[in-house]
Amino acid sequence: MKRADVARLTALERKALLEELAAMVATGEFGLGDASRILRSTMLGMDRKTFAKAVRLSTSVVATLEDDPNANPTLETLNKVFAPFGGKVVLSFPRLEEPPPPDDAERQRREMLRAALAKSRRQRRRSTES
């Protein structure tokens, strides 16, 4: 998924994509750092330095959140990271029943998000190898 693809989405489609991303974090398929990376790079098209400045965090805090699966960010940090997208960290408890299987649109959004994360990780690896 490219920034241009996101720009072509309607407001409702972008909202559905954000909700799908939140669902993938809730089920453990993605971590909070993965969600941050996808939103920053794909939705905003920003590098870490620019994003960190925009949300008033240090670049190292953003990098740690996105790269370290054992990162332990504060709630304040997470709320700053997700605020530009209308997100905030909340308390949630797991559902008692199994959710219904994803429909075709949900599967397509999930695949777009997985591809965006993989692309962002490849780009980051290339930039650190240089």
Short mmCIF file of C-alpha atoms in Angstrom, two decimals, residues 4-18 43 109 112:
data_model
loop_
_atom_site.label_atom_id
_atom_site.label_comp_id
_atom_site.label_asym_id
_atom_site.label_seq_id
_atom_site.Cartn_x
_atom_site.Cartn_y
_atom_site.Cartn_z
CA ALA A 4 -1.10 7.51 -3.12
CA ASP A 5 -3.36 4.47 -2.56
CA VAL A 6 -4.36 5.82 0.85
CA ALA A 7 -5.02 9.27 -0.63
CA ARG A 8 -7.51 7.73 -3.05
CA LEU A 9 -9.53 6.10 -0.27
CA THR A 10 -12.76 7.69 0.86
CA ALA A 11 -13.05 8.84 4.46
CA LEU A 12 -15.10 5.73 5.26
CA GLU A 13 -12.52 3.44 3.64
CA ARG A 14 -9.69 5.11 5.62
CA LYS A 15 -11.73 4.70 8.80
CA ALA A 16 -12.30 1.01 8.01
CA LEU A 17 -8.55 0.59 7.42
CA LEU A 18 -7.78 2.21 10.80
CA MET A 43 -0.82 7.16 5.99
CA ARG A 109 -7.57 -4.44 4.14
CA MET A 112 -2.85 -4.18 2.45
#
